[in-house]
Tab-separated table of C-alpha atoms and ligand atoms in Angstrom:
chain	number	residue	atom	x	y	z
T	127	MET	CA	-0.028	-0.297	0.269
T	128	ALA	CA	0.772	3.819	-0.559
T	129	ARG	CA	2.159	5.094	1.970
T	130	TYR	CA	1.156	9.115	2.092
T	131	GLU	CA	1.991	12.110	4.298
T	132	SER	CA	-0.884	14.474	3.643
T	133	VAL	CA	-5.123	13.617	2.421
T	134	LEU	CA	-3.838	15.791	-0.334
T	135	ASP	CA	-1.246	13.489	-1.522
T	136	ALA	CA	-3.741	10.416	-1.928
T	137	ILE	CA	-5.408	12.487	-4.072
T	138	GLY	CA	-5.967	10.602	-7.549
T	139	ALA	CA	-3.808	7.269	-8.663
T	140	THR	CA	-7.325	5.901	-7.899
T	141	PRO	CA	-7.598	1.973	-9.782
T	142	LEU	CA	-9.200	0.781	-12.533
T	143	ILE	CA	-11.941	-2.256	-11.986
T	144	ARG	CA	-12.890	-4.809	-15.341
T	145	LEU	CA	-16.233	-5.611	-15.004
T	146	THR	CA	-16.969	-8.841	-15.948
T	147	ARG	CA	-20.811	-9.392	-14.864
T	148	ALA	CA	-22.098	-5.868	-16.069
T	149	ALA	CA	-20.499	-6.147	-19.281
T	150	GLU	CA	-21.672	-10.209	-20.547
T	151	GLY	CA	-22.189	-10.533	-23.445
T	152	LEU	CA	-20.163	-7.621	-24.862
T	153	ARG	CA	-16.683	-8.375	-26.449
T	154	PRO	CA	-14.060	-5.831	-25.743
T	155	ARG	CA	-12.627	-5.332	-22.464
T	156	VAL	CA	-14.444	-2.978	-20.157
T	157	TYR	CA	-13.025	-1.039	-17.834
T	158	VAL	CA	-14.435	1.360	-14.783
T	159	LYS	CA	-11.690	4.382	-13.522
T	160	ALA	CA	-12.836	4.394	-9.728
T	161	GLU	CA	-13.021	8.362	-9.049
T	162	TRP	CA	-15.035	7.804	-6.220
T	163	GLN	CA	-11.839	6.677	-4.195
T	164	ASN	CA	-10.564	9.630	-4.147
T	165	PRO	CA	-10.409	11.404	-0.434
T	166	GLY	CA	-13.498	13.611	-1.317
T	167	GLY	CA	-15.911	10.766	-2.586
T	168	SER	CA	-15.272	12.046	-6.740
T	169	VAL	CA	-13.246	12.731	-9.581
T	170	LYS	CA	-13.168	16.816	-8.432
T	171	ASP	CA	-10.170	16.854	-5.573
T	172	ARG	CA	-8.345	16.444	-8.698
T	173	ALA	CA	-9.692	19.779	-10.322
T	174	ALA	CA	-9.430	21.185	-6.741
T	175	LEU	CA	-6.583	20.618	-5.643
T	176	SER	CA	-5.159	21.932	-8.889
T	177	MET	CA	-7.129	24.816	-8.992
T	178	ILE	CA	-5.914	25.706	-5.444
T	179	ARG	CA	-1.772	25.439	-6.315
T	180	ARG	CA	-2.061	27.470	-8.892
T	181	ALA	CA	-4.074	30.394	-7.518
T	182	GLU	CA	-1.767	29.978	-4.122
T	183	ALA	CA	1.399	30.178	-7.264
T	184	ASP	CA	-0.291	33.549	-9.295
T	185	GLY	CA	-0.993	35.441	-5.787
T	186	SER	CA	-4.898	34.644	-6.093
T	187	LEU	CA	-4.483	32.828	-3.056
T	188	ARG	CA	-2.679	33.908	0.005
T	189	PRO	CA	-2.168	32.634	3.844
T	190	GLY	CA	-5.843	33.000	5.679
T	191	GLY	CA	-7.625	33.441	2.191
T	192	THR	CA	-11.126	32.384	0.922
T	193	VAL	CA	-12.222	30.564	-1.872
T	194	VAL	CA	-15.700	31.128	-3.255
T	195	GLU	CA	-16.773	28.432	-5.371
T	196	VAL	CA	-20.078	27.721	-7.614
T	197	THR	CA	-20.527	24.488	-7.662
T	198	SER	CA	-23.063	21.247	-7.775
T	199	GLY	CA	-21.780	19.453	-5.211
T	200	ASN	CA	-18.035	17.913	-5.968
T	201	THR	CA	-15.523	19.962	-6.694
T	202	GLY	CA	-16.982	21.992	-3.486
T	203	ILE	CA	-16.203	19.266	-1.702
T	204	GLY	CA	-13.079	19.091	-3.142
T	205	LEU	CA	-12.169	22.508	-2.468
T	206	ALA	CA	-13.546	22.098	0.986
T	207	LEU	CA	-10.990	19.472	2.249
T	208	ALA	CA	-8.720	21.178	0.998
T	209	ALA	CA	-8.562	24.416	2.097
T	210	ALA	CA	-9.799	22.926	5.453
T	211	HIS	CA	-5.982	21.072	5.820
T	212	LEU	CA	-4.526	24.400	4.075
T	213	GLY	CA	-6.302	26.815	6.571
T	214	TYR	CA	-8.186	28.472	4.199
T	215	ARG	CA	-11.496	29.568	4.934
T	216	MET	CA	-14.287	27.810	2.068
T	217	VAL	CA	-17.527	29.734	0.843
T	218	VAL	CA	-20.533	27.060	-1.780
T	219	PHE	CA	-23.019	28.676	-3.620
T	220	THR	CA	-25.281	25.561	-4.428
T	221	GLY	CA	-28.171	25.599	-5.773
T	222	SER	CA	-31.354	23.551	-3.322
T	223	GLN	CA	-31.477	19.924	-5.722
T	224	THR	CA	-28.295	19.616	-4.405
T	225	SER	CA	-28.171	16.173	-3.203
T	226	ARG	CA	-28.667	16.916	0.876
T	227	GLU	CA	-25.651	14.148	1.214
T	228	LYS	CA	-23.347	16.107	-0.391
T	229	ARG	CA	-23.801	19.747	1.219
T	230	ASP	CA	-24.111	17.676	4.245
T	231	GLN	CA	-20.967	16.772	3.558
T	232	LEU	CA	-19.712	20.497	2.295
T	233	ALA	CA	-20.460	21.421	6.196
T	234	ALA	CA	-18.607	18.634	7.325
T	235	TYR	CA	-15.575	19.698	6.501
T	236	GLY	CA	-16.347	23.591	7.857
T	237	ALA	CA	-17.694	25.149	4.525
T	238	GLU	CA	-19.837	27.348	4.347
T	239	VAL	CA	-23.274	26.812	2.038
T	240	ARG	CA	-25.004	29.574	0.384
T	241	LEU	CA	-28.185	27.726	-0.756
T	242	VAL	CA	-29.729	29.901	-3.488
T	243	ASP	CA	-32.233	29.842	-6.617
T	244	ALA	CA	-30.076	27.609	-9.408
T	245	PHE	CA	-32.479	28.076	-12.116
T	246	VAL	CA	-32.037	31.520	-12.733
T	247	PRO	CA	-30.315	32.531	-16.176
T	248	ARG	CA	-26.754	33.148	-15.501
T	249	ASP	CA	-26.667	36.804	-16.815
T	250	HIS	CA	-29.008	37.290	-14.250
T	251	PRO	CA	-28.012	39.282	-11.484
T	252	ASP	CA	-29.693	37.094	-8.810
T	253	SER	CA	-27.716	33.127	-10.781
T	254	MET	CA	-25.546	31.441	-8.555
T	255	ARG	CA	-22.135	32.486	-10.703
T	256	SER	CA	-23.381	36.830	-9.452
T	257	GLN	CA	-24.109	35.589	-5.947
T	258	GLY	CA	-20.311	34.021	-6.039
T	259	LEU	CA	-18.532	36.742	-8.277
T	260	ARG	CA	-19.939	39.484	-5.889
T	261	PHE	CA	-19.403	38.049	-2.823
T	262	ALA	CA	-15.181	37.416	-3.782
T	263	ALA	CA	-15.908	40.664	-4.782
T	264	GLU	CA	-16.662	42.468	-1.717
T	265	THR	CA	-14.771	39.621	0.434
T	266	PRO	CA	-11.057	41.073	1.083
T	267	GLY	CA	-8.760	38.376	0.538
T	268	ALA	CA	-11.119	35.952	-1.637
T	269	TRP	CA	-10.652	34.082	-4.831
T	270	PHE	CA	-13.377	32.691	-6.807
T	271	VAL	CA	-12.531	29.750	-8.341
T	272	ASP	CA	-14.330	29.543	-11.503
T	273	GLN	CA	-14.439	25.244	-12.162
T	274	TYR	CA	-15.839	26.233	-15.783
T	275	ASP	CA	-13.298	28.925	-17.161
T	276	ASN	CA	-10.018	27.752	-15.135
T	277	PRO	CA	-7.346	26.401	-16.756
T	278	ALA	CA	-5.757	24.427	-14.239
T	279	ASN	CA	-8.853	22.082	-13.861
T	280	PRO	CA	-8.813	20.514	-17.544
T	281	ALA	CA	-4.741	20.704	-17.254
T	282	THR	CA	-4.824	18.231	-13.642
T	283	HIS	CA	-6.342	15.429	-16.025
T	284	TYR	CA	-4.062	15.741	-18.810
T	285	ALA	CA	-1.060	15.489	-16.181
T	286	THR	CA	-2.300	12.497	-13.699
T	287	THR	CA	-6.124	11.054	-15.842
T	288	GLY	CA	-4.805	10.339	-18.763
T	289	PRO	CA	-1.242	9.157	-18.140
T	290	GLU	CA	-2.588	6.787	-15.375
T	291	ILE	CA	-4.907	5.304	-17.601
T	292	TRP	CA	-2.048	4.294	-20.206
T	293	ALA	CA	-0.104	2.982	-17.455
T	294	ASP	CA	-2.666	1.286	-15.746
T	295	THR	CA	-4.062	-0.374	-19.605
T	296	ALA	CA	-0.212	-0.338	-20.694
T	297	GLY	CA	-1.498	1.533	-23.427
T	298	ALA	CA	-3.641	-0.996	-24.454
T	299	VAL	CA	-7.231	1.575	-24.409
T	300	THR	CA	-8.523	2.040	-27.215
T	301	HIS	CA	-11.673	3.791	-26.311
T	302	PHE	CA	-12.546	6.883	-23.470
T	303	VAL	CA	-15.978	7.872	-22.393
T	304	ALA	CA	-16.396	10.525	-19.976
T	305	THR	CA	-19.374	12.812	-19.437
T	306	VAL	CA	-18.686	16.174	-19.744
T	307	GLY	CA	-19.513	19.014	-16.889
T	308	THR	CA	-17.044	21.494	-16.716
T	309	GLY	CA	-15.665	19.440	-19.814
T	310	GLY	CA	-12.313	19.605	-17.423
T	311	THR	CA	-12.162	15.774	-17.992
T	312	ILE	CA	-13.141	15.086	-20.723
T	313	SER	CA	-10.859	17.619	-22.118
T	314	GLY	CA	-7.203	16.444	-20.443
T	315	THR	CA	-7.484	13.323	-20.248
T	316	GLY	CA	-8.817	12.908	-23.987
T	317	ARG	CA	-6.397	15.032	-24.595
T	318	TYR	CA	-3.483	12.952	-23.205
T	319	LEU	CA	-4.852	9.562	-24.936
T	320	ARG	CA	-4.428	10.533	-27.440
T	321	GLU	CA	-1.865	12.408	-28.300
T	322	VAL	CA	0.063	9.822	-25.872
T	323	SER	CA	-1.825	6.852	-28.625
T	324	GLY	CA	-1.080	9.038	-32.304
T	325	GLY	CA	-4.108	9.713	-31.944
T	326	ARG	CA	-5.792	6.333	-31.711
T	327	VAL	CA	-7.805	6.583	-28.698
T	328	ARG	CA	-11.451	7.455	-29.537
T	329	VAL	CA	-12.946	10.082	-26.902
T	330	ILE	CA	-16.351	9.577	-26.001
T	331	GLY	CA	-18.434	12.377	-24.433
T	332	ALA	CA	-21.502	10.239	-23.108
T	333	ASP	CA	-24.470	13.397	-21.965
T	334	PRO	CA	-27.622	13.052	-20.638
T	335	VAL	CA	-30.690	13.198	-23.732
T	336	THR	CA	-31.704	16.769	-23.178
T	337	SER	CA	-27.985	18.488	-22.148
T	338	VAL	CA	-27.241	20.978	-24.663
T	339	TYR	CA	-23.309	19.575	-25.512
T	340	SER	CA	-24.883	16.858	-27.230
T	341	GLY	CA	-27.567	18.716	-29.221
T	342	GLY	CA	-29.940	18.402	-26.979
T	343	ASP	CA	-32.806	21.074	-25.902
T	344	GLY	CA	-31.272	22.511	-23.562
T	345	SER	CA	-33.963	21.751	-21.035
T	346	GLN	CA	-33.316	20.371	-16.874
T	347	LYS	CA	-31.702	16.862	-16.106
T	348	TYR	CA	-32.418	14.564	-13.023
T	349	ILE	CA	-28.675	13.555	-13.169
T	350	GLU	CA	-26.054	15.243	-11.283
T	351	GLY	CA	-22.995	16.712	-12.541
T	352	ALA	CA	-23.146	15.674	-15.829
T	353	GLY	CA	-24.124	17.693	-19.281
T	354	HIS	CA	-24.577	21.819	-19.895
T	355	PHE	CA	-28.047	22.799	-18.598
T	356	LEU	CA	-29.247	26.600	-20.667
T	357	HIS	CA	-31.969	28.658	-18.944
T	358	PRO	CA	-35.216	29.090	-20.882
T	359	GLU	CA	-34.367	33.102	-21.175
T	360	ALA	CA	-31.123	33.148	-21.440
T	361	ALA	CA	-29.601	35.706	-23.258
T	362	ALA	CA	-26.585	33.388	-24.382
T	363	ASP	CA	-24.993	30.080	-24.849
T	364	VAL	CA	-22.298	30.349	-22.552
T	365	TRP	CA	-19.762	26.963	-22.759
T	366	PRO	CA	-16.453	26.941	-20.507
T	367	LEU	CA	-13.632	27.432	-21.888
T	368	ALA	CA	-12.303	24.074	-19.558
T	369	LEU	CA	-14.054	22.302	-22.570
T	370	ASP	CA	-12.310	21.604	-25.089
T	371	SER	CA	-14.732	20.172	-27.676
T	372	GLY	CA	-11.698	19.662	-30.554
T	373	VAL	CA	-10.896	16.179	-28.043
T	374	ILE	CA	-14.044	14.784	-28.531
T	375	ASP	CA	-14.898	12.395	-31.324
T	376	ARG	CA	-18.676	12.129	-30.565
T	377	TYR	CA	-21.141	11.735	-28.265
T	378	VAL	CA	-23.598	9.243	-26.995
T	379	ALA	CA	-27.087	10.892	-25.157
T	380	VAL	CA	-27.876	8.780	-22.839
T	381	GLU	CA	-31.673	8.554	-21.468
T	382	ASP	CA	-32.076	9.536	-17.520
T	383	GLN	CA	-34.111	6.222	-17.457
T	384	ASP	CA	-30.709	4.576	-19.010
T	385	ALA	CA	-28.343	6.504	-16.678
T	386	ILE	CA	-30.796	5.165	-13.851
T	387	ASP	CA	-30.815	1.762	-14.158
T	388	ALA	CA	-27.008	1.206	-15.612
T	389	VAL	CA	-26.398	2.258	-11.961
T	390	ARG	CA	-28.729	0.224	-10.425
T	391	ARG	CA	-27.571	-2.787	-12.322
T	392	LEU	CA	-23.687	-1.677	-11.514
T	393	ALA	CA	-24.584	-2.385	-7.869
T	394	ARG	CA	-25.837	-5.083	-8.073
T	395	THR	CA	-23.571	-7.402	-10.443
T	396	GLU	CA	-20.497	-5.953	-9.953
T	397	GLY	CA	-20.986	-4.384	-6.241
T	398	ILE	CA	-20.039	-1.252	-7.700
T	399	LEU	CA	-22.326	1.884	-6.257
T	400	ALA	CA	-21.761	4.556	-8.237
T	401	GLY	CA	-23.365	8.304	-8.690
T	402	GLY	CA	-25.984	8.830	-11.806
T	403	SER	CA	-22.975	10.746	-13.811
T	404	SER	CA	-21.432	7.337	-13.350
T	405	GLY	CA	-24.515	5.707	-14.875
T	406	VAL	CA	-24.111	8.129	-18.492
T	407	ALA	CA	-20.936	7.204	-18.855
T	408	LEU	CA	-21.901	3.374	-18.663
T	409	ALA	CA	-24.845	3.422	-20.700
T	410	ALA	CA	-22.492	4.813	-23.301
T	411	ALA	CA	-19.961	2.789	-22.625
T	412	PHE	CA	-21.825	0.129	-23.114
T	413	ARG	CA	-23.474	1.211	-25.840
T	414	VAL	CA	-20.056	2.175	-28.135
T	415	ALA	CA	-19.105	-1.280	-26.979
T	416	GLU	CA	-21.435	-3.464	-28.382
T	417	HIS	CA	-19.455	-2.235	-31.887
T	418	LEU	CA	-16.739	-3.257	-30.748
T	419	THR	CA	-14.269	-6.318	-31.348
T	420	GLU	CA	-11.911	-8.185	-28.484
T	421	ASP	CA	-9.095	-5.923	-29.377
T	422	ASP	CA	-10.582	-3.411	-27.991
T	423	THR	CA	-10.297	-1.846	-24.415
T	424	VAL	CA	-13.015	0.548	-23.299
T	425	VAL	CA	-12.201	2.954	-20.642
T	426	ALA	CA	-15.116	4.474	-18.455
T	427	LEU	CA	-14.379	7.051	-15.644
T	428	LEU	CA	-16.684	7.020	-12.907
T	429	PRO	CA	-17.286	10.859	-11.424
T	430	ASP	CA	-18.560	9.870	-8.116
T	431	SER	CA	-19.973	7.465	-5.810
T	432	GLY	CA	-23.528	6.236	-5.241
T	433	ARG	CA	-23.821	7.130	-1.734
T	434	ALA	CA	-24.775	10.777	-2.258
T	435	TYR	CA	-27.636	9.440	-4.348
T	436	LEU	CA	-29.283	6.739	-1.762
T	437	SER	CA	-31.983	9.411	-1.627
T	438	THR	CA	-32.743	9.881	-5.122
T	439	TYR	CA	-31.357	6.836	-7.801
T	440	PHE	CA	-31.035	4.394	-4.937
T	441	ASN	CA	-34.641	4.987	-3.906
T	442	ASP	CA	-37.629	3.326	-5.115
T	443	GLY	CA	-39.900	6.100	-3.215
T	444	TRP	CA	-37.810	9.111	-4.952
T	445	LEU	CA	-37.861	7.083	-8.625
T	446	ALA	CA	-42.109	6.549	-8.166
T	447	ALA	CA	-42.520	10.517	-7.502
T	448	ASN	CA	-40.228	11.337	-10.231
T	449	GLY	CA	-41.838	8.883	-12.894
T	450	PHE	CA	-38.766	6.541	-13.026
T	451	ARG	CA	-39.166	2.797	-13.870
T	452	GLY	CA	-38.465	1.230	-10.463
T	453	PRO	CA	-37.446	-2.388	-9.356
T	454	ALA	CA	-40.780	-3.099	-8.259
T	455	PRO	CA	-44.074	-1.895	-10.570
T	456	ALA	CA	-47.438	-0.305	-8.281
T	457	GLN	CA	-50.024	-2.552	-7.844
T	458	GLY	CA	-53.178	-1.551	-8.249
T	459	PRO	CA	-54.524	2.061	-9.571
T	460	THR	CA	-52.592	4.639	-9.996
T	461	ALA	CA	-52.160	8.154	-11.235
T	462	ALA	CA	-51.702	7.425	-14.491
T	463	ASP	CA	-55.056	5.784	-15.022
T	464	HIS	CA	-56.637	9.591	-13.984
T	465	ALA	CA	-54.190	11.665	-16.426
T	466	THR	CA	-54.950	13.094	-19.734
T	467	ALA	CA	-52.365	15.065	-21.929
T	468	ALA	CA	-52.401	18.420	-22.296
T	469	PRO	CA	-51.170	21.217	-24.781
T	470	LEU	CA	-48.586	23.645	-24.122
T	471	VAL	CA	-48.606	27.550	-24.257
T	472	GLU	CA	-45.267	29.745	-24.514
T	473	ARG	CA	-45.375	32.542	-21.881
T	474	HIS	CA	-44.571	35.143	-24.040
T	475	GLU	CA	-47.903	33.644	-26.652
T	476	ASP	CA	-50.078	36.563	-27.606
T	477	PRO	CA	-53.464	34.476	-26.361
T	478	ALA	CA	-55.264	35.527	-28.970
T	479	GLU	CA	-52.803	33.231	-31.220
T	480	ALA	CA	-52.466	30.200	-28.670
T	481	VAL	CA	-56.838	30.464	-28.488
T	482	ARG	CA	-56.940	29.946	-32.190
T	483	ARG	CA	-54.324	27.418	-32.259
T	484	LEU	CA	-55.839	25.771	-29.386
T	485	GLU	CA	-58.864	25.308	-31.228
T	486	ALA	CA	-57.908	23.918	-34.705
T	487	GLU	CA	-55.900	21.336	-32.483
T	488	GLY	CA	-59.257	20.495	-31.464
T	489	PHE	CA	-59.366	21.908	-27.866
T	490	GLY	CA	-62.371	23.381	-25.672
T	491	ASP	CA	-62.770	25.908	-22.917
T	492	ASP	CA	-62.267	23.623	-20.309
T	493	ASP	CA	-58.936	21.724	-21.300
T	494	VAL	CA	-56.145	22.198	-19.103
T	495	VAL	CA	-53.165	23.775	-20.735
T	496	LEU	CA	-49.464	24.123	-19.892
T	497	ALA	CA	-48.053	27.249	-19.114
T	498	ALA	CA	-44.257	26.546	-20.613
T	499	TYR	CA	-41.274	28.812	-20.899
T	500	ARG	CA	-40.035	29.715	-23.993
T	501	ARG	CA	-37.564	27.022	-25.533
T	502	SER	CA	-36.342	27.039	-28.836
T	503	GLY	CA	-38.286	23.927	-30.418
T	504	ARG	CA	-41.313	22.789	-29.247
T	505	LEU	CA	-41.327	21.081	-25.743
T	506	LEU	CA	-43.523	18.094	-25.846
T	507	ALA	CA	-42.424	16.045	-22.827
T	508	PRO	CA	-41.393	19.373	-20.607
T	509	HIS	CA	-38.961	19.031	-17.488
T	510	HIS	CA	-41.315	21.019	-14.407
T	511	SER	CA	-38.638	23.676	-14.276
T	512	ASP	CA	-40.089	24.659	-17.840
T	513	LEU	CA	-43.658	25.065	-17.188
T	514	ILE	CA	-44.776	28.263	-15.080
T	515	GLY	CA	-48.649	26.233	-14.249
T	516	TRP	CA	-51.687	25.754	-15.358
T	517	THR	CA	-54.639	27.258	-17.299
T	518	THR	CA	-57.180	26.752	-20.050
T	519	LEU	CA	-57.940	27.162	-23.540
T	520	GLY	CA	-61.604	29.365	-21.922
T	521	ARG	CA	-59.580	31.153	-19.735
T	522	LEU	CA	-56.921	32.140	-22.676
T	523	ARG	CA	-59.730	33.494	-24.310
T	524	GLY	CA	-59.967	37.183	-23.761
T	525	ALA	CA	-56.985	37.720	-21.432
T	526	VAL	CA	-54.103	39.899	-22.074
T	527	THR	CA	-50.679	37.967	-21.299
T	528	VAL	CA	-50.801	33.989	-21.277
T	529	THR	CA	-48.600	34.827	-17.394
T	530	GLY	CA	-52.331	36.458	-16.015
T	531	THR	CA	-54.146	33.380	-16.341
T	532	VAL	CA	-51.476	30.362	-15.274
T	533	ARG	CA	-52.625	29.643	-11.570
T	534	PRO	CA	-50.107	26.963	-9.836
T	535	PHE	CA	-49.926	23.571	-9.750
T	536	GLY	CA	-50.378	20.635	-7.047
T	537	PRO	CA	-48.236	18.034	-6.734
T	538	ARG	CA	-45.767	16.542	-8.921
T	539	LEU	CA	-47.181	13.089	-9.162
T	540	GLY	CA	-45.284	9.999	-10.751
T	541	ILE	CA	-47.303	8.042	-13.560
T	542	GLY	CA	-46.489	5.340	-11.391
T	543	LEU	CA	-47.429	6.474	-8.140
T	544	PRO	CA	-50.238	4.047	-6.505
T	545	LEU	CA	-53.051	6.284	-5.894
T	546	SER	CA	-52.426	5.415	-1.685
T	547	ASP	CA	-49.331	7.197	-1.863
T	548	ARG	CA	-48.733	10.558	0.649
T	549	ALA	CA	-48.563	12.715	-2.470
T	550	VAL	CA	-51.612	11.971	-3.372
T	551	THR	CA	-53.943	11.075	-0.138
T	552	ALA	CA	-52.206	14.780	1.378
T	553	TRP	CA	-53.388	16.628	-2.169
T	554	SER	CA	-55.710	18.787	-1.199
T	555	ARG	CA	-57.811	22.167	-3.241
T	556	ALA	CA	-55.151	24.600	-1.740
T	557	GLU	CA	-52.424	23.195	-2.798
T	558	GLY	CA	-54.044	23.102	-6.884
T	559	GLU	CA	-57.019	21.688	-8.244
T	560	ILE	CA	-54.582	20.230	-11.506
T	561	ALA	CA	-50.972	18.131	-10.555
T	562	PRO	CA	-48.317	17.661	-13.232
T	563	VAL	CA	-47.934	13.945	-14.360
T	564	LEU	CA	-44.250	12.748	-14.543
T	565	ASP	CA	-43.201	10.153	-17.117
T	566	ARG	CA	-39.763	9.454	-16.593
T	567	GLY	CA	-39.510	12.786	-15.033
T	568	ARG	CA	-40.913	14.797	-17.581
T	569	VAL	CA	-44.647	16.468	-17.219
T	570	THR	CA	-46.311	14.543	-20.387
T	571	GLY	CA	-49.995	14.888	-18.766
T	572	THR	CA	-52.115	16.350	-15.821
T	573	VAL	CA	-54.799	14.845	-13.589
T	574	LEU	CA	-57.188	16.906	-11.876
T	575	TRP	CA	-57.885	16.982	-7.892
T	576	ARG	CA	-61.425	16.102	-8.358
T	577	ALA	CA	-60.968	13.337	-10.594
T	578	LEU	CA	-58.675	11.539	-7.778
T	579	HIS	CA	-60.863	12.811	-4.785
T	580	PRO	CA	-64.313	12.718	-5.966
T	581	ILE	CA	-66.059	12.730	-3.187
T	582	ALA	CA	-64.553	15.288	-1.081
T	583	ALA	CA	-64.844	17.512	-4.258
T	584	GLN	CA	-68.259	17.506	-3.726
T	585	PRO	CA	-70.435	20.951	-1.866
T	586	GLY	CA	-69.845	19.467	1.604
T	587	GLY	CA	-67.585	17.792	1.401
T	588	GLU	CA	-63.668	16.429	2.645
T	589	PRO	CA	-60.840	18.432	0.868
T	590	SER	CA	-58.503	16.309	1.827
T	591	GLU	CA	-58.691	13.585	4.071
T	592	LYS	CA	-60.809	11.627	2.546
T	593	PRO	CA	-58.601	8.165	0.661
T	594	PRO	CA	-58.818	8.759	-3.107
T	595	LEU	CA	-61.393	6.062	-5.023
T	596	ALA	CA	-59.693	3.207	-7.218
M	210	LIG	C1	-20.852	14.015	-10.358
M	210	LIG	C2	-20.597	14.426	-10.941
M	210	LIG	N1	-20.035	14.030	-13.062
M	210	LIG	C3	-19.248	14.257	-13.831
M	210	LIG	C4	-19.055	15.461	-13.131
M	210	LIG	C5	-18.389	16.628	-14.857
M	210	LIG	O1	-16.655	16.433	-14.991
M	210	LIG	P1	-16.329	17.483	-15.282
M	210	LIG	O2	-15.923	18.973	-14.997
M	210	LIG	O3	-14.795	17.261	-15.312
M	210	LIG	O4	-16.828	18.336	-16.646
M	210	LIG	C6	-19.206	16.473	-12.320
M	210	LIG	C7	-18.453	17.831	-12.395
M	210	LIG	O5	-19.067	18.207	-11.404
M	210	LIG	C8	-19.679	15.483	-11.035
M	210	LIG	O6	-19.727	16.207	-9.666
């Protein structure tokens, strides 16, 4: 075993592990790079240490200084452990969708965690980035890390991750598969592997299907860390400078459900507990491997452990609530049995135009209409964050703006959720008369409160206490 004089020296040099059962039936050898074995639990420890070392060297970070970063968790954890060890104050701005486990880990290292709304355009003064930048500018001795544009992020993967994979496969690697968040991992590792192999190694970007990188509509996804999301009202789509797109031979787009299935299967067949973005990388790697031969060696980089996602991808209740398929389909009637498909209207659309369009499509005054932010390309199955609420065709008639007619939703209901589920039984009229129904995380229809609670909906009926009728 190696011996280290500090926890920082234990970052990197992660093992390559061959998949046997999960890769059964595939011709090439498939290895995973176990980045969860870094001290903070993810690949981002490498970038965090590298960025801190560079800032110390160029004088941006001085003894007793404050490290400030905007992060979905893992970079913050890497920075927080290094900051704790080196004696810096650490302030992390993160979104409320960042898993509870990651936020708690940040706090455990002594980092100050500022929870902010992540669903704000990047250029808006309230965006996570704007708030982080402002805080750093106003705090003496503070340094804003800026992982997205920091050259020390890809540089560490060129210096360490790439050479480790080359050495540990004895130069046999032919395909490298990784997800793309800031792009640091794939750009640095990919560039090294291409150079050292004389261009032989193929570099594959594994991307959530809605991510802009692989041509998706930019709408939100359920997989933390991977992909590039674009707020529907962003003035411009800014890609990270840490991403060198020229290194990536091609992208493989992966559905959230397939990524979740892949990590759940990995845990049960290999005994490897990995996170959601690992599922994106794995699903892509398996798809690539199907077309390869016994002479090929595929390496998929798994960024972090599944421990941070025990309450989400590995939780049957979470899967059901968001409409993902779990191991055991619900018995008896579900929200889906009462759901109907609903058309969309964009919030800036002229209401009169919308009424004409919806009438032409055969909808009537009582039909529910979903009101959405604008996106390029029609959203047929939006993410719930793309919706501002619901309205009806009748309400749009004669209205000045779509927004003025919109009402809030009741709770989100997964398509397989049994009617006995608490989310359904606790739904009261006060919360809204209409709930969006989610199929694999996307809103595909709506259900009326009175359809699930017909007795309570009658005059004099109890609003929420009665059990729903099947
Ligand atoms: C869980 C997870 N997966 C993947 C990535 C993407 O890595 P990179 O930013 O190097 O592209 C990140 C980055 O934060 C992450 O936290």
